[in-house]
XYZ file of N, CA and C in Angstrom:
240
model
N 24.622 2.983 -10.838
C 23.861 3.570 -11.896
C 23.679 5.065 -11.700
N 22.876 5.766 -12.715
C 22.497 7.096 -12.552
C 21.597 7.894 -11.598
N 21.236 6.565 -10.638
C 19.652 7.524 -10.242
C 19.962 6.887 -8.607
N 19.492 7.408 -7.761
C 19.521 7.337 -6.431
C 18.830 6.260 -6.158
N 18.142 4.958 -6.556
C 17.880 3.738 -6.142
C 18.746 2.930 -6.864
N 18.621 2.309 -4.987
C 19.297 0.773 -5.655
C 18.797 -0.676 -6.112
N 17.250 -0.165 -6.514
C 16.737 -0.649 -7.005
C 15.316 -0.891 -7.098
N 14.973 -2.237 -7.547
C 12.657 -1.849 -7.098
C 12.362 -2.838 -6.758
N 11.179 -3.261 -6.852
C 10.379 -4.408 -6.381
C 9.065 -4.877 -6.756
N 8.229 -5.536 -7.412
C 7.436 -5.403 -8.021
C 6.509 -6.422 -7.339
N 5.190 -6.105 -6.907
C 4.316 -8.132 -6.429
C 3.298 -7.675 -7.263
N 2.123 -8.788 -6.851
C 0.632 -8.845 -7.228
C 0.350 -7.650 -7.211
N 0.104 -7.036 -6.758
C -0.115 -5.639 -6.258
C 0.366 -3.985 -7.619
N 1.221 -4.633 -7.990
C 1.970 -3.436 -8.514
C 0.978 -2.955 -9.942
N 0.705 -4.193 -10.858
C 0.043 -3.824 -11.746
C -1.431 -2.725 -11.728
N -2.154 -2.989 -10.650
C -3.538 -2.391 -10.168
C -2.904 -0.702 -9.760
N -1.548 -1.125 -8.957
C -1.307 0.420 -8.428
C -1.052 1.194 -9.610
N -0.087 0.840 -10.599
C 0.304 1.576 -11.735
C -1.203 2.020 -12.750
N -2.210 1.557 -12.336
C -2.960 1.417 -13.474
C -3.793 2.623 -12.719
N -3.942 2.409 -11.316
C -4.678 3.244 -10.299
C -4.056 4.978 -10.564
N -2.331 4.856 -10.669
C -1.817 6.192 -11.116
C -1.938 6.446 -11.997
N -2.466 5.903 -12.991
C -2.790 6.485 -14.378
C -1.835 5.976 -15.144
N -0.681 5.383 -14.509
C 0.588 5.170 -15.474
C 0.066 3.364 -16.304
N 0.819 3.296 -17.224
C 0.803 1.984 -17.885
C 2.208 1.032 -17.967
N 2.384 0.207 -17.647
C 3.391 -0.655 -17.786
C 3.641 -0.650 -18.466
N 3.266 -0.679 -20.009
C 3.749 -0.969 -21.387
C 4.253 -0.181 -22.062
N 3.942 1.213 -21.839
C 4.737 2.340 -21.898
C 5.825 2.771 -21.099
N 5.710 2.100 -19.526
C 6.775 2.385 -18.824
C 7.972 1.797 -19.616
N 8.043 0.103 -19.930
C 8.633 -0.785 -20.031
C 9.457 -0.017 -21.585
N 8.446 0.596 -22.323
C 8.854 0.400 -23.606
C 10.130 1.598 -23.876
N 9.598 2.799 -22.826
C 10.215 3.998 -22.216
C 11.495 3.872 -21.515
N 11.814 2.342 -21.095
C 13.275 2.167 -20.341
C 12.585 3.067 -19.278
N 11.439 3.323 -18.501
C 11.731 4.509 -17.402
C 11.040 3.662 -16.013
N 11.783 2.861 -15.728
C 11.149 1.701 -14.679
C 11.551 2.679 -13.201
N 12.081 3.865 -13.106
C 12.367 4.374 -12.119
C 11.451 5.351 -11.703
N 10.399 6.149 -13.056
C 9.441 7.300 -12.286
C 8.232 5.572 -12.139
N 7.941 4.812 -12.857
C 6.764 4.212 -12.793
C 6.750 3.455 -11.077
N 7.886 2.951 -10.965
C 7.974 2.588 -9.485
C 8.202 3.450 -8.236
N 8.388 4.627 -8.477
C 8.723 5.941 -7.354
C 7.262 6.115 -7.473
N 6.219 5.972 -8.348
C 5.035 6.650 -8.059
C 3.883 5.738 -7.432
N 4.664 4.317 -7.339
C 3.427 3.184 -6.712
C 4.600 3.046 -5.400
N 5.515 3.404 -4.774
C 6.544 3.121 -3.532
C 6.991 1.754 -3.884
N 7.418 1.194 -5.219
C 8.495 0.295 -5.168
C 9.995 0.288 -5.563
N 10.267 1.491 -5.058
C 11.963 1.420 -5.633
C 12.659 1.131 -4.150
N 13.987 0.747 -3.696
C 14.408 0.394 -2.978
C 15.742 1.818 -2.762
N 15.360 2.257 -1.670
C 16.535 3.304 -1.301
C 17.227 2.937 -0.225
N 18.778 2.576 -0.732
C 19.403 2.677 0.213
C 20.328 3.382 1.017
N 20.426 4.355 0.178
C 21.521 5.465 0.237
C 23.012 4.824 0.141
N 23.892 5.806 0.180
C 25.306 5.992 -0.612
C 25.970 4.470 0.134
N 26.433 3.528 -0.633
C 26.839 1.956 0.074
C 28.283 2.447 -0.028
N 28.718 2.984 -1.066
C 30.152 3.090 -0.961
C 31.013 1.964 -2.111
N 30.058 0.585 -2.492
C 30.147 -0.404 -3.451
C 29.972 -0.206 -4.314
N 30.033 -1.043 -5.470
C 29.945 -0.774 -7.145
C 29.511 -2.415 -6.922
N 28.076 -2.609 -6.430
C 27.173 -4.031 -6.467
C 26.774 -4.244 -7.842
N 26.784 -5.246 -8.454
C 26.292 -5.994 -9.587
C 24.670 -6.246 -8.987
N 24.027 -6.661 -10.262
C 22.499 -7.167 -10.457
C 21.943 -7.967 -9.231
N 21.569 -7.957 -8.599
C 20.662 -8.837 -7.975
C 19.141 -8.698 -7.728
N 19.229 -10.107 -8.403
C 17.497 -11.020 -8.669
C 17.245 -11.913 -7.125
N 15.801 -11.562 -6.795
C 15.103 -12.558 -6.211
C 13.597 -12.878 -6.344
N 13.841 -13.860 -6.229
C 12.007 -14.381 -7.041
C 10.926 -14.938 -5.856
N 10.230 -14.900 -5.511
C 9.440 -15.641 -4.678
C 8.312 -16.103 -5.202
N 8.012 -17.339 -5.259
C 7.063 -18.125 -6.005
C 5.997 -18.500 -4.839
N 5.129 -18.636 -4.920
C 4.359 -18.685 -3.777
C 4.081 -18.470 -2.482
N 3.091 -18.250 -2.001
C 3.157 -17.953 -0.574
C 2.805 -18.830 0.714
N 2.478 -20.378 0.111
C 2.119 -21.420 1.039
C 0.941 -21.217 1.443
N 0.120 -20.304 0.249
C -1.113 -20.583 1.011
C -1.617 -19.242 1.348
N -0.824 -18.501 2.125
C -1.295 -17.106 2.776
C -0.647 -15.838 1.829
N -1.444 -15.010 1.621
C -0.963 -13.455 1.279
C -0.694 -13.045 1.904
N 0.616 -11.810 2.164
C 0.225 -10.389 3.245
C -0.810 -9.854 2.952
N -1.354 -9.231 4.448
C -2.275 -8.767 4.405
C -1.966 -6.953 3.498
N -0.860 -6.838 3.439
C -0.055 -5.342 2.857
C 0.928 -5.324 2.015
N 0.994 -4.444 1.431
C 2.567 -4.288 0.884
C 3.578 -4.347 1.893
N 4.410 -5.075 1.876
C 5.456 -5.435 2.184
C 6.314 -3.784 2.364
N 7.289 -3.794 3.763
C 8.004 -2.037 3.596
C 9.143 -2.637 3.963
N 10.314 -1.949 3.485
C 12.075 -2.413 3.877
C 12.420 -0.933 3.996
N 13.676 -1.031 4.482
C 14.208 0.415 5.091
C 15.497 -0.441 5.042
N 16.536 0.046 3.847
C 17.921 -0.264 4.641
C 18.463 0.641 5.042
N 19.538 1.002 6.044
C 20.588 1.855 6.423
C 22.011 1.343 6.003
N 22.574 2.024 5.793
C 23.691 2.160 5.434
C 24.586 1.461 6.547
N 25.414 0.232 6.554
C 26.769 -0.181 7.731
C 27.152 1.162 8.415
């Protein structure tokens, strides 16, 4: 794509943060601009230059068995 993530991430959490920045989901959403609304709560996923032309990938997690993190969740990929 056009923009230096390879993508975002969204939990429980995300709605309160966006609302906390002042930003609104419904305007993000309606704006196509899902890339400043998630750079400004830390959910976009950077991985830097892969070298691939990767298709879509979805993952869902439906419950937590019970327990929350106690945090937002942090990933760091590096590059092979």
């Amino acid at each position: 794509g056009p923009t230096d993530a390879a993508g975002g991430y969204v939990d429980g959490d995300s709605y309160e943060a966006l609302k906390n920045a002042g930003l609104s989901y419904e305007k993000i959403l309606q704006d196509n601009d899902c890339y400043h609304g998630l750079q400004a709560i830390d959910g976009l996923v950077m991985t830097g230059p892969t070298g691939t032309n990767v298709n879509d990938f979805w993952v869902a997690l439906i419950g937590w068995g019970g327990k929350r993190p106690r945090k937002r969740p942090y990933w760091k990929v590096s590059p092979l």
